Structures are given as C-alpha cells and as structure tokens.
Coordinates of C-alpha atoms and ligand atoms in Angstrom, one line a residue:
M17 CA -42.3 50.7 18.3
V18 CA -42.4 54.2 19.4
I19 CA -39.6 56.5 18.8
C20 CA -38.3 58.0 22.0
C21 CA -35.7 60.5 22.8
A22 CA -32.6 58.8 24.2
A23 CA -31.5 61.7 26.3
A24 CA -31.5 61.2 30.0
N25 CA -34.3 62.8 31.7
C26 CA -36.1 63.5 28.5
S27 CA -39.5 61.8 28.1
N28 CA -40.2 63.0 24.6
R29 CA -41.4 60.3 22.4
Q30 CA -43.2 60.1 19.1
G31 CA -46.8 61.2 19.3
K32 CA -46.7 62.2 22.8
G33 CA -49.0 65.0 23.7
D34 CA -47.9 68.4 22.6
K35 CA -44.7 67.2 20.9
R36 CA -45.9 67.9 17.4
A37 CA -43.1 70.4 17.0
V38 CA -40.6 67.9 18.2
S39 CA -38.7 66.0 15.6
F40 CA -36.5 63.0 16.3
H41 CA -33.0 62.5 14.8
R42 CA -30.9 59.4 14.5
F43 CA -27.5 59.2 16.0
P44 CA -24.8 59.7 13.3
L45 CA -23.6 56.1 13.7
K46 CA -21.6 56.3 10.5
D47 CA -19.8 59.5 11.5
S48 CA -17.6 58.5 14.3
K49 CA -16.3 62.0 15.1
R50 CA -19.8 63.4 15.2
L51 CA -21.1 60.4 17.1
L52 CA -18.5 60.9 19.8
Q53 CA -19.6 64.5 20.1
W54 CA -23.2 63.4 20.4
L55 CA -22.4 60.8 23.0
K56 CA -20.3 63.3 25.0
A57 CA -23.2 65.6 25.0
V58 CA -25.7 62.9 26.0
Q59 CA -23.6 61.8 28.9
R60 CA -25.1 58.4 29.3
E61 CA -22.8 55.9 30.8
N62 CA -22.7 52.3 29.7
W63 CA -25.0 52.9 26.8
T64 CA -24.5 52.5 23.1
P65 CA -26.8 54.0 20.6
T66 CA -28.3 51.8 17.8
K67 CA -29.9 52.7 14.6
Y68 CA -33.1 52.9 16.6
S69 CA -31.8 55.5 18.9
F70 CA -33.0 59.1 18.5
L71 CA -32.5 62.5 20.0
C72 CA -35.4 64.9 19.9
S73 CA -35.0 68.3 18.5
E74 CA -35.2 69.9 21.9
H75 CA -31.6 69.1 22.5
F76 CA -30.4 71.1 19.6
T77 CA -30.0 74.8 19.4
K78 CA -32.0 76.7 16.8
D79 CA -29.0 77.1 14.6
S80 CA -28.7 73.4 14.4
F81 CA -31.4 73.4 11.9
S82 CA -31.8 74.6 8.4
K83 CA -34.7 74.9 6.0
R84 CA -34.7 73.1 2.7
L85 CA -35.0 75.6 0.0
E86 CA -37.7 74.0 -2.1
D87 CA -40.2 73.3 0.7
Q88 CA -38.8 74.9 3.8
H89 CA -38.5 71.6 5.6
R90 CA -36.7 71.9 8.8
L91 CA -33.6 69.8 8.5
L92 CA -30.9 69.0 11.1
K93 CA -27.6 70.3 9.8
P94 CA -25.1 67.5 9.1
T95 CA -22.7 69.1 11.6
A96 CA -25.2 69.6 14.3
V97 CA -24.3 68.4 17.8
P98 CA -26.8 68.4 20.6
S99 CA -26.1 70.7 23.5
I100 CA -29.3 71.1 25.5
F101 CA -29.9 68.5 28.1
H102 CA -31.4 67.9 31.5
L103 CA -28.6 67.5 34.0
A104 CA -29.5 65.9 37.4
E105 CA -28.5 68.1 40.3
K106 CA -26.0 66.1 42.2
G107 CA -26.4 65.6 46.0
E108 CA -30.1 66.4 45.8
P109 CA -32.3 63.6 47.0
G110 CA -33.9 62.0 44.0
A111 CA -31.9 64.2 41.8
H112 CA -31.8 61.7 39.0
G113 CA -35.5 62.4 38.4
R114 CA -35.2 66.1 38.7
A115 CA -33.6 68.1 36.1
R116 CA -33.2 71.4 34.5
R117 CA -32.2 72.1 31.0
R118 CA -28.9 73.7 30.4
D119 CA -27.0 74.8 27.3
P120 CA -23.4 74.0 27.9
R121 CA -22.4 76.8 25.6
K122 CA -24.2 79.2 28.0
A123 CA -22.5 78.7 31.3
A124 CA -25.2 80.0 33.6
G125 CA -28.9 80.5 33.0
G126 CA -28.5 78.7 29.7
L127 CA -31.9 77.2 29.9
R128 CA -33.4 75.6 26.9
G129 CA -35.7 78.5 26.3
E130 CA -32.7 80.8 25.8
A131 CA -30.9 78.3 23.7
A132 CA -33.9 77.8 21.6
G133 CA -34.0 81.5 21.0
A134 CA -37.7 81.7 21.8
A135 CA -37.5 85.4 22.5
G136 CA -37.2 87.2 19.3
A137 CA -37.5 84.0 17.3
P138 CA -39.9 84.3 14.4
S139 CA -43.3 82.9 14.9
G140 CA -42.7 80.3 12.3
S141 CA -39.7 79.0 14.0
P142 CA -40.3 75.5 15.2
M143 CA -38.0 76.2 18.2
A144 CA -40.0 79.2 19.2
K145 CA -43.2 77.2 18.9
A146 CA -41.7 74.5 21.1
E147 CA -41.5 77.0 24.0
P148 CA -45.0 76.4 25.5
H149 CA -44.8 72.7 25.8
R150 CA -41.3 73.0 27.1
G151 CA -42.8 74.7 30.2
K152 CA -45.3 72.0 30.5
R153 CA -42.7 69.4 30.3
T154 CA -40.6 71.0 33.0
S155 CA -43.6 70.9 35.3
R156 CA -44.3 67.4 34.3
Q157 CA -40.8 66.4 35.1
G158 CA -41.1 68.1 38.4
E159 CA -44.0 65.8 39.0
T160 CA -41.9 62.7 38.2
T161 CA -39.2 63.7 40.7
G162 CA -37.8 60.8 42.3
Q163 CA -38.6 58.5 39.5
E164 CA -36.0 57.3 37.2
Q165 CA -36.9 58.5 33.7
P166 CA -35.2 56.0 31.5
A167 CA -34.3 57.2 28.1
P168 CA -36.7 55.2 25.9
M169 CA -35.1 53.5 23.1
E170 CA -37.8 51.7 21.2
A171 CA -41.1 52.0 23.0
P172 CA -44.5 51.9 21.3
G173 CA -46.4 55.0 21.7
P174 CA -49.9 56.4 21.0
G175 CA -50.9 59.1 18.7
S176 CA -50.8 62.8 19.5
K177 CA -54.3 63.6 20.2
D178 CA -54.1 64.9 23.7
N179 CA -53.0 68.4 23.0
P180 CA -55.5 70.6 21.1
E181 CA -52.9 73.2 20.6
A182 CA -50.5 70.9 19.1
G183 CA -51.6 71.6 15.6
T184 CA -51.4 75.3 16.2
E185 CA -47.9 74.9 17.5
A186 CA -46.7 72.7 14.8
A187 CA -48.4 74.4 11.9
P188 CA -46.2 77.4 11.2
G189 CA -43.0 75.4 11.2
S190 CA -44.4 72.1 10.5
Q191 CA -43.6 70.0 7.5
E192 CA -47.2 69.9 6.6
E193 CA -47.2 73.7 6.0
A194 CA -43.9 73.3 4.2
G195 CA -45.8 71.2 1.7
V196 CA -44.9 67.7 2.7
S197 CA -47.7 65.3 3.4
P198 CA -47.6 62.8 6.3
Q199 CA -47.0 60.1 3.8
D200 CA -43.9 62.0 2.8
S201 CA -42.8 61.7 6.3
A202 CA -43.6 58.1 6.5
A203 CA -42.0 57.3 3.3
A204 CA -39.0 59.4 4.1
T205 CA -38.7 57.7 7.5
A206 CA -38.9 54.3 5.9
A207 CA -36.5 55.3 3.2
A208 CA -34.1 56.7 5.8
G209 CA -34.4 53.5 7.7
E210 CA -33.6 51.5 4.7
L211 CA -30.7 53.8 3.8
E212 CA -29.2 53.2 7.2
D213 CA -29.9 49.6 7.0
R214 CA -28.2 49.1 3.7
G215 CA -25.6 51.8 3.4
G216 CA -25.5 53.4 6.8
V217 CA -26.1 56.8 5.2
S218 CA -29.3 58.5 6.0
V219 CA -30.6 61.3 3.9
D220 CA -30.4 63.6 7.0
D221 CA -26.9 62.5 7.9
F222 CA -25.5 62.6 4.4
T223 CA -23.2 65.5 3.8
P224 CA -23.0 66.1 0.1
P225 CA -19.5 65.8 -1.0
G226 CA -18.0 68.3 -3.4
S227 CA -18.0 66.1 -6.4
G228 CA -20.2 66.7 -9.3
A229 CA -21.5 63.2 -9.1
C230 CA -22.7 63.6 -5.6
K231 CA -24.2 66.9 -6.3
F232 CA -26.1 65.2 -9.0
I233 CA -27.2 62.4 -6.7
G234 CA -28.2 65.0 -4.1
S235 CA -30.3 66.7 -6.8
L236 CA -31.9 63.3 -7.4
H237 CA -32.8 63.2 -3.7
S238 CA -34.4 66.6 -4.0
Y239 CA -36.1 65.5 -7.2
S240 CA -37.3 62.3 -5.5
F241 CA -38.9 64.1 -2.6
S242 CA -40.3 67.0 -4.6
S243 CA -41.7 64.6 -7.1
R244 CA -43.5 62.7 -4.5
H245 CA -44.6 65.9 -3.0
A246 CA -45.9 67.1 -6.4
R247 CA -47.8 63.8 -6.9
E248 CA -49.4 63.9 -3.6
R249 CA -50.1 67.6 -3.4
P250 CA -53.3 67.5 -5.4
A251 CA -54.5 64.8 -3.1
L252 CA -54.2 67.0 0.0
P253 CA -57.3 68.7 1.2
R254 CA -57.8 72.2 0.0
E255 CA -58.2 74.6 2.9
P256 CA -59.0 78.0 1.5
V257 CA -60.4 79.6 4.7
D258 CA -58.8 78.4 7.9
R259 CA -55.7 76.3 7.5
K260 CA -55.0 75.8 11.1
R261 CA -58.1 74.1 12.3
P262 CA -58.4 71.5 9.5
R263 CA -54.7 70.9 9.8
R264 CA -55.1 70.4 13.5
D265 CA -57.8 68.0 12.7
V266 CA -55.7 66.2 10.2
A267 CA -52.8 66.3 12.6
D268 CA -55.0 64.5 15.1
R269 CA -55.4 61.7 12.8
V270 CA -52.4 61.9 10.6
P271 CA -48.8 61.7 11.7
A272 CA -47.2 65.1 11.9
P273 CA -44.8 65.4 9.0
S274 CA -41.1 65.5 9.5
P275 CA -38.3 66.4 7.2
P276 CA -37.3 63.6 4.9
G277 CA -34.4 61.6 6.0
S278 CA -33.8 60.6 9.6
S279 CA -35.9 63.3 11.1
L280 CA -39.0 61.7 12.4
P281 CA -42.4 63.3 13.1
A282 CA -43.6 63.4 16.7
T283 CA -47.0 62.0 15.7
P284 CA -47.6 58.4 15.2
Q285 CA -46.9 56.9 11.9
K286 CA -46.0 53.6 10.4
P287 CA -43.3 53.3 7.8
P288 CA -44.0 51.0 4.9
Q289 CA -43.3 47.4 5.5
S290 CA -40.0 46.8 3.9
P291 CA -37.8 43.7 4.3
S292 CA -34.8 45.9 5.0
A293 CA -36.5 48.7 7.0
P294 CA -36.4 48.8 10.8
P295 CA -39.4 47.2 12.5
A296 CA -42.3 49.4 11.8
D297 CA -44.2 50.8 14.7
V298 CA -47.3 51.8 12.9
P299 CA -48.5 50.4 9.6
P300 CA -48.7 53.0 6.9
K301 CA -52.2 52.1 5.8
P302 CA -54.1 54.1 8.4
A303 CA -52.0 57.2 7.7
A304 CA -52.6 56.8 4.0
E305 CA -56.3 56.3 4.6
A306 CA -56.4 59.4 6.7
V307 CA -55.1 61.5 3.9
Q308 CA -57.2 59.8 1.3
S309 CA -60.3 60.6 3.3
E310 CA -59.3 64.3 3.2
R311 CA -58.7 64.7 -0.4
S312 CA -61.3 65.4 -2.9
D313 CA -59.3 64.7 -6.1
A314 CA -57.9 61.3 -5.6
S315 CA -54.4 60.8 -7.0
P316 CA -54.2 58.1 -9.5
M317 CA -51.4 56.6 -7.5
S318 CA -52.2 55.0 -4.2
I319 CA -50.3 56.1 -1.1
N320 CA -48.7 52.7 -0.7
E321 CA -47.6 52.9 -4.3
V322 CA -46.2 56.3 -3.6
I323 CA -44.4 55.1 -0.6
L324 CA -43.1 52.0 -2.3
S325 CA -42.0 54.1 -5.2
A326 CA -40.2 56.5 -2.9
S327 CA -38.5 53.7 -1.1
G328 CA -37.4 52.2 -4.4
A329 CA -36.2 55.6 -5.5
C330 CA -34.3 56.0 -2.3
R331 CA -32.8 52.6 -2.7
L332 CA -31.7 53.5 -6.2
I333 CA -30.2 56.8 -4.9
D334 CA -28.5 54.9 -2.1
S335 CA -26.9 52.6 -4.6
L336 CA -25.9 55.6 -6.7
H337 CA -24.3 57.0 -3.6
S338 CA -22.5 53.8 -2.9
Y339 CA -21.4 53.7 -6.5
C340 CA -20.3 57.4 -6.3
F341 CA -18.3 56.7 -3.2
S342 CA -16.6 53.6 -4.6
S343 CA -16.0 55.4 -7.9
R344 CA -14.4 58.3 -6.1
Q345 CA -12.3 55.9 -4.1
S346 CA -11.3 54.0 -7.2
K347 CA -10.4 57.3 -8.9
S348 CA -8.2 58.3 -6.0
Q349 CA -6.5 54.9 -6.1
V350 CA -6.0 55.3 -9.8
C351 CA -4.5 58.7 -9.3
C352 CA -2.3 57.4 -6.6
L353 CA -1.1 54.5 -8.8
R354 CA -0.6 56.9 -11.7
E355 CA 1.6 59.1 -9.5
Q356 CA 3.6 56.0 -8.4
V357 CA 4.0 55.0 -12.1
E358 CA 5.1 58.4 -13.1
K359 CA 7.6 58.5 -10.2
K360 CA 8.9 55.1 -11.2
S361 CA 9.1 56.2 -14.8
G362 CA 11.2 59.1 -13.8
E363 CA 13.5 56.9 -11.8
L364 CA 13.8 54.6 -14.8
R365 CA 14.7 57.5 -17.0
S366 CA 17.3 58.6 -14.6
L367 CA 18.7 55.0 -14.3
R368 CA 18.8 54.8 -18.1
Q369 CA 20.7 58.0 -18.3
R370 CA 23.2 56.8 -15.7
V371 CA 23.6 53.5 -17.6
S372 CA 24.1 55.4 -20.8
R373 CA 26.7 57.6 -19.2
S374 CA 28.4 54.5 -17.7
D375 CA 28.3 52.9 -21.1
G376 CA 30.1 55.9 -22.5
R377 CA 32.7 55.7 -19.8
V378 CA 33.2 52.0 -20.4
R379 CA 33.7 52.7 -24.1
K380 CA 36.2 55.4 -23.4
L381 CA 38.1 53.2 -21.0
Q382 CA 38.0 50.3 -23.5
A383 CA 39.5 52.6 -26.1
K384 CA 42.2 53.8 -23.7
L385 CA 43.0 50.3 -22.8
D386 CA 43.3 49.3 -26.4
A387 CA 45.6 52.3 -27.0
L388 CA 47.7 51.2 -24.0
R389 CA 47.9 47.7 -25.3
R390 CA 49.0 48.9 -28.7
A391 CA 51.6 51.0 -27.1
S392 CA 52.9 48.4 -24.7
L393 CA 52.4 45.2 -26.7
P394 CA 53.9 45.6 -30.1
F395 CA 52.4 42.4 -31.4
L396 CA 48.9 43.9 -30.8
G397 CA 49.8 47.1 -32.5
G398 CA 49.7 48.1 -36.1
L399 CA 47.0 46.6 -38.2
L400 CA 46.2 43.8 -35.8
P401 CA 42.7 44.2 -34.4
P402 CA 42.6 44.5 -30.6
S403 CA 40.1 41.8 -30.3
R404 CA 41.8 39.3 -32.5
E405 CA 43.1 36.2 -30.9
P406 CA 46.9 36.1 -30.5
P407 CA 48.5 34.5 -33.5
R408 CA 49.6 30.9 -33.2
M409 CA 53.3 30.7 -32.5
S410 CA 55.4 29.2 -35.3
P411 CA 56.7 25.8 -34.3
V412 CA 60.1 26.9 -35.5
V413 CA 60.5 29.2 -32.5
E414 CA 58.9 26.9 -30.0
P415 CA 62.4 26.1 -28.4
L416 CA 62.5 29.8 -27.4
S417 CA 58.9 30.0 -26.2
W418 CA 60.1 30.3 -22.6
M419 CA 61.4 33.7 -23.5
L420 CA 58.0 35.0 -24.6
G421 CA 56.3 37.6 -22.5
T422 CA 56.7 41.1 -21.0
W423 CA 59.3 41.3 -18.3
L424 CA 60.2 43.9 -15.8
S425 CA 63.5 44.2 -14.0
D426 CA 63.1 42.8 -10.4
P427 CA 65.4 43.8 -8.8
P428 CA 67.0 46.6 -10.8
G429 CA 69.7 45.6 -13.1
A430 CA 73.4 46.0 -12.2
G431 CA 75.9 47.7 -14.5
A432 CA 79.6 47.5 -14.3
F433 CA 82.8 47.8 -16.3
P434 CA 86.4 48.4 -15.3
T435 CA 86.2 51.9 -16.6
L436 CA 82.8 52.7 -15.0
Q437 CA 81.3 53.1 -11.6
P438 CA 78.8 50.4 -10.8
F439 CA 75.3 51.5 -11.5
R440 CA 71.7 50.4 -11.3
Y441 CA 69.1 50.5 -13.9
L442 CA 65.5 49.5 -14.7
E443 CA 64.5 47.7 -17.8
E444 CA 61.5 46.4 -19.6
A445 CA 61.9 43.4 -21.9
H446 CA 59.1 42.6 -24.5
I447 CA 59.6 39.3 -26.3
S448 CA 56.8 38.3 -28.6
H449 CA 55.9 36.8 -31.9
V450 CA 53.2 37.5 -34.6
G451 CA 53.1 33.9 -36.0
Q452 CA 56.2 34.2 -37.9
P453 CA 59.2 31.8 -37.4
M454 CA 61.0 34.4 -35.2
L455 CA 60.7 36.3 -32.0
N456 CA 60.5 40.1 -31.8
F457 CA 62.3 41.7 -28.9
S458 CA 62.9 45.2 -27.4
F459 CA 64.9 46.1 -24.3
N460 CA 64.3 49.6 -22.9
A461 CA 66.4 50.7 -19.9
F462 CA 65.5 53.6 -17.6
H463 CA 67.3 55.4 -14.8
P464 CA 66.3 53.8 -11.5
D465 CA 65.4 57.1 -9.8
T466 CA 64.4 59.5 -12.5
H467 CA 63.0 56.8 -14.9
K468 CA 64.8 58.7 -17.7
P469 CA 65.1 56.5 -20.8
L470 CA 68.7 55.2 -21.2
H471 CA 69.9 52.3 -23.4
R472 CA 67.4 50.9 -25.9
E473 CA 67.7 48.2 -28.4
C474 CA 65.3 46.0 -30.5
G475 CA 65.5 43.3 -33.1
F476 CA 64.7 39.7 -33.8
I477 CA 65.7 36.2 -32.6
R478 CA 65.6 33.5 -35.3
L479 CA 66.1 29.8 -35.1
K480 CA 67.6 27.8 -37.8
P481 CA 64.8 25.3 -38.6
D482 CA 65.2 21.9 -37.1
T483 CA 68.3 23.0 -35.2
N484 CA 69.0 24.8 -32.0
K485 CA 71.0 27.4 -33.8
V486 CA 69.9 30.9 -32.9
A487 CA 70.6 34.2 -34.6
F488 CA 70.2 37.4 -32.5
I489 CA 69.9 40.6 -34.6
S490 CA 69.9 43.9 -32.6
A491 CA 69.9 47.6 -33.3
Q492 CA 70.9 49.9 -30.4
N493 CA 70.3 53.6 -29.8
T494 CA 74.0 54.0 -29.2
G495 CA 74.5 53.6 -33.0
I496 CA 75.6 49.9 -32.9
V497 CA 74.0 47.3 -35.0
E498 CA 75.1 43.7 -34.2
V499 CA 74.5 40.1 -34.9
E500 CA 75.0 37.4 -32.3
E501 CA 74.7 33.8 -32.9
G502 CA 74.6 30.8 -30.6
E503 CA 72.5 27.9 -29.3
V504 CA 69.4 27.3 -27.3
N505 CA 69.6 24.5 -24.9
G506 CA 66.6 23.9 -22.8
Q507 CA 65.8 27.2 -21.2
E508 CA 69.1 28.8 -21.7
L509 CA 70.3 30.7 -24.7
S510 CA 74.0 31.6 -25.2
I511 CA 75.1 33.8 -28.0
A512 CA 78.1 35.8 -29.0
S513 CA 78.7 38.6 -31.5
R514 CA 79.5 37.7 -35.1
S515 CA 79.3 41.1 -36.5
I516 CA 79.3 44.6 -35.0
A517 CA 78.7 47.8 -37.0
R518 CA 78.3 51.3 -35.8
I519 CA 77.7 54.8 -37.0
S520 CA 80.6 57.0 -38.0
F521 CA 80.3 59.2 -35.0
S522 CA 79.7 56.6 -32.3
K523 CA 81.2 57.3 -29.0
E524 CA 84.5 55.8 -28.0
P525 CA 85.7 53.4 -26.7
H526 CA 84.2 51.2 -29.3
V527 CA 82.9 47.9 -28.3
E528 CA 84.6 45.1 -30.2
Q529 CA 82.9 41.9 -28.7
I530 CA 79.7 41.1 -27.0
T531 CA 78.4 38.0 -25.4
R532 CA 75.0 37.3 -23.9
K533 CA 73.3 34.6 -21.9
F534 CA 69.5 34.3 -21.3
R535 CA 68.0 31.8 -19.0
L536 CA 64.9 31.0 -17.2
N537 CA 65.8 30.4 -13.6
S538 CA 64.2 28.0 -11.2
E539 CA 61.9 30.7 -10.0
G540 CA 60.5 31.3 -13.4
R541 CA 62.4 34.5 -13.8
L542 CA 64.3 35.5 -16.9
E543 CA 68.0 36.5 -16.5
Q544 CA 70.2 38.3 -18.9
T545 CA 74.0 38.7 -18.6
V546 CA 76.0 40.9 -21.0
S547 CA 79.7 41.0 -21.3
M548 CA 81.7 43.1 -23.7
A549 CA 85.2 43.9 -24.8
T550 CA 86.2 47.4 -25.9
T551 CA 89.2 48.8 -27.5
T552 CA 90.6 49.5 -24.1
Q553 CA 89.2 46.6 -22.0
P554 CA 89.1 42.8 -22.4
L555 CA 85.9 40.8 -22.3
T556 CA 84.3 41.8 -19.0
Q557 CA 80.7 41.6 -17.7
H558 CA 78.9 44.8 -18.2
L559 CA 75.4 44.0 -17.2
H560 CA 73.3 41.5 -15.2
I561 CA 69.6 41.7 -14.7
T562 CA 66.7 39.5 -13.6
Y563 CA 63.2 40.1 -14.9
R564 CA 59.9 39.2 -13.5
K565 CA 57.2 38.2 -16.0
V566 CA 54.3 40.6 -15.9
T567 CA 52.1 39.2 -18.7
P568 CA 51.2 35.7 -19.7
Ligands
HEM730 C1 74.8 45.1 -25.4 C2 74.5 46.3 -25.0 C3 75.5 47.3 -24.6 C4 76.7 47.6 -25.1 C5 77.4 47.0 -26.3 C6 77.3 48.7 -24.3 C7 78.5 49.3 -24.5 C8 79.1 50.2 -23.7 C9 80.4 50.8 -24.0 C10 81.3 50.4 -25.0 C11 80.6 51.7 -23.0 C12 81.8 52.5 -22.8 C13 82.7 52.0 -21.8 C14 83.8 52.8 -21.4 O1 83.7 54.1 -21.4 O2 84.9 52.3 -21.2 C15 79.4 51.7 -22.2 C16 79.2 52.6 -21.1 C17 78.1 52.6 -20.4 N1 77.0 51.8 -20.6 FE1 76.7 50.3 -21.9 N2 76.5 49.0 -23.3 C18 75.4 48.2 -23.5 C19 74.3 48.2 -22.7 C20 74.1 49.0 -21.7 C21 72.9 49.1 -20.9 C22 71.6 48.2 -21.1 C23 73.0 50.1 -20.0 C24 72.0 50.4 -19.0 C25 71.7 51.6 -18.6 C26 74.3 50.6 -20.2 C27 74.8 51.6 -19.4 C28 76.1 52.2 -19.7 C29 76.6 53.2 -18.9 C30 75.9 54.0 -17.8 C31 77.8 53.5 -19.4 C32 78.8 54.6 -18.9 C33 78.5 56.0 -19.4 C34 78.5 56.0 -20.9 O3 79.5 55.8 -21.5 O4 77.5 56.4 -21.4 N3 74.9 50.0 -21.2 N4 78.5 50.8 -22.7

C-alpha cells in the first residue's frame, strides 16, 4: 500500500519522486468538528475518508506546522485545517484534469507558493524547500490535462529514488536532520496506526488536555520517542564532513523520516507487522537493514526490537490515555453526583426545618386546644389530664344520661313575664359528669345581639339511688340559691322549687316559686321551660328554650 494524498488533483504519494519534503497526515476521524473542516476544504463529493486517507503537507499553510522542541520535528498542529488545493476551472474543457493551487484565505493570487511562504521563508523551512518540486508538479499536472487524476487512497508506490535533489530539499527540514531515524518514522507510523486502530487517537491528532495526568502521559510520549531516538542515534552513520550527500544516499535507500504520529514520510517504508496495525505497505526489515548497513557501532538492540518496543510503549501510552480519559470522565461524573447529593442534602435540611417548625405549630395548637377544652368542658378541667379517657358514668345517673352534653340555643331562647317585654336570649348549657353519682350543669345566657353575658347559674343534679327522684341544686348570679326536686320519666325531667334563698340585697320583686321541665324532643333536641311566681305575679312561664347538641 502506498500512501497517497486524498486531495483532488493532487498526485502526491509516498515515495514519489521529489516529494521527500512532503509529509502525509491522517484525517482527524475522531474530531468531528475538525474533520468537517477538512472535508469542506477538500471538496470531494460522495467520498468518505478512512483511516487510510491522508492529505499531504502541501495543502497546509506554513503556520499549520510546529516544531517539536526536543528534536525540531515538523508536526502538524492539532488545529490545522488544510486550505491549499487544486481547484478545477469550471467551463474549461478537460478542466477536471487542469488545476491551479489556491489558498482560500487569499482571494486572488493565493497560489500555493505564496501560501507556503516560500519567499522569505527560512532555508530550513520544509515549506520553503517544497517550492521547487511544486513547480515541477504544476507542469506535470499540466501534462496530465484531460486526464482524471483520482485522489489515491491506498495505492502501492515505489521508493523515492528518482530525484537526486530530493535529499537536498528534504535535508534542512527533514526529520532525519532533526535527529529521528527512518526507523523512528516507521515505528511512529506503525504506532500511530495502532493508536488509531485501537483508540482512534493518533499521536499527531492528540491534543493534550489540560489535566496533569495527560501532561504526564504526553511527557511519556516524548520520552518514548526521545528514548528510541537516543537508542538508535549511536547506530546512525557519522557524517563529519558532508552531511547532505551521505544523507541523500541514505534517503535513496531509507525512507525519509516523518514526525512521529500520523505524519508519514514521503519515502517508502514499511511499518512493523502488527496484528492491529493497518496493512503494511513495505516491510520494516529492508529499512532496518539499510540503516544497519550504515552504522559502524551497532546498537545492541535490533531495529525490529526497537520498533516492537516502541509499538508496545505506544500501546501502553494509548491505554494510559484511555484510562486518563475514562478517569477524568468518572471524576466529572462523581463531581456531578456530589453536587446533586449536596443539593438534595440542602433540600432535606430545609424540609427538616419546615417539619420542625410545623411540629412546633402543631404543639402550640394542641396546647391551645387543650386550654379551650379546659375552659369549655368543665369535666376536662382542673386536675384531669387532657388525654385521659372520659370517666365512666355512674349507673346512678344513667336515667339522666340523655341530658349529657354541650348544648347551644337553637333557635334563641324566648323570655317573657307579665311585667316584662318579651325578649330573646342565647344560652349555652353544659351537662356533664366526672364519674360521680351526679351530673354537673351550668347555664350561661347571653344577649342575642351583643353576646353580653346575662343570667348564669350552675349546680348539680342528683338522683336518689334506685328511684327516679331527682334533686336539682342551683346557684344563680342574681343572688338566688334554690333547690328543686322532681322525677325523671323517660327523657323528661319535671322539677319544682322546694327551697329558695337569696342574698340580702337581691333585686325585687323576689321570686317565690320556680318550676322547670327538661325534655329531649323527637328531634334529639333538649328543651327547657321555666316558670316562676313573684311577689307580684302568679306562676307564669318566664323562659322557653331549645338546645342543639354540639358535642357527643
Ligand atoms: C330560674 C331562673 C330565673 C329566675 C328565677 C328569674 C327571675 C326573674 C325575676 C324574679 C325577675 C323580675 C320580674 C319582674 O320584674 O317582675 C326577672 C326578670 C328578668 N329576667 Fe329572669 N329569671 C331567671 C332566668 C332568667 C334568664 C335565663 C334570663 C335570660 C336572659 C332572664 C332574663 C330576665 C330579664 C331580661 C328580666 C327583666 C329585667 C330584669 O329584671 O333584670 N331571667 N327574672
């Protein structure tokens, strides 16, 4: 297999004539953004690059290359995009075979020579040295006018022995002068091929990330190549007098070196046979033998061993790269997860604070409710704990159990008396027990509009055991204390005053007789009717009220 330039109308291929200054560079298949830029520049329709597709260095401007510090190797910058191409002149017969080079960044007259910066370029510049053969190539292409010049993808090619000046051209900027042997180039080519095969990252295409680990791995790369270079350097021929001629001789027989990585030499070479490497075009052995024939102090390590060692080192570095990438990815995932955990922890803390505040509110409400119960339910007040179960009712008072509960007037009570204007009033009635053989009661009247407290009375209702005899003992805020007795029959209690006492300064006319009737009506409502006799009026109804039960 010969490495050919994939650009339309470019016939450069590995080892062809005077192309020793031409290097070949793989398409950045793993860098989609850069690959698109390359493809846009190449302008080949219905064509997809493979890992065997290359562009020669003639399609890149001079500033697309950099020199490696340690050995001045010419390297294609990781951001480089080709810009110098033959473009067929449309409308011209046989135009697809004719071409002129143009740099798209230079609208007119942007010929390759200008783009390469030949004028004023240092003599050591590989681009400057590429100038002469560019002229030859133009004329050659002129000769092939009318013939389609397919971009060679993988074509076998001969060695570069047809141009006696090739060595001179290549020498100043060549990798050989930079201190890398042809075996370096072969090994690097093979290693780069393996890298692309296995990890899709070639040494040339790899952009060192900012992490310390990758810098370290990058330094391993440098160490790997410089180590190989150091081991092989003693084996290179010593050329104390004229370096160009022997080098040209060597170049005739040995592949021109290229930067390590995906940059490939223009001269024939064969990468080492590796199971994972792309198909080798030239076996490495002849190249190795060529160098070995030149050296006077043979290295203890054979070239094949060096190549294999380099390949192994590159595989190791490749795996380190993969590990580095996956490690960084894992680290970023861990960081992401940590952020999520911290966020969730913050939310949890906030929720706990809200729950705590809610608990505080619930406790306050519970306390308020207990206070209300104590205030409104006498039997729950005092020393009785709020959570305690209601005391069991004494069986003695069971015949009066229908009276138990809290009752509210509904509708408002009606007041009357011969000496009074009829009136309305509201009243709460609490009738309860605390387990004793009696009921506790309180009646609290209020003004129907202003809710101003009016008549109030409280006392006890007792039953004579094993009878239906009932005693009703009441103290009223008007200064009257009275005892009424009577009978309970079913759900009706009728009682009449037996004794009435009053304070010395009670208001007149004094009440002299009181009768009451309680009953639970068919609607489950409690009714109370009060009649009285005064010193001025006979027994007459004074009050009638119906209560609605508001508690169990
Ligand atoms: C058994 C309980 C009650 C007794 C023994 C009683 C007794 C009396 C007596 C003796 C009078 C004076 C009557 C007059 O001047 O000729 C009176 C007046 C009156 N009573 Fe009652 N009463 C009782 C319950 C109530 C209740 C529950 C109310 C509800 C608000 C009430 C409202 C009034 C009013 C508004 C007057 C007229 C103004 C007054 O004298 O203060 N009474 N009551």
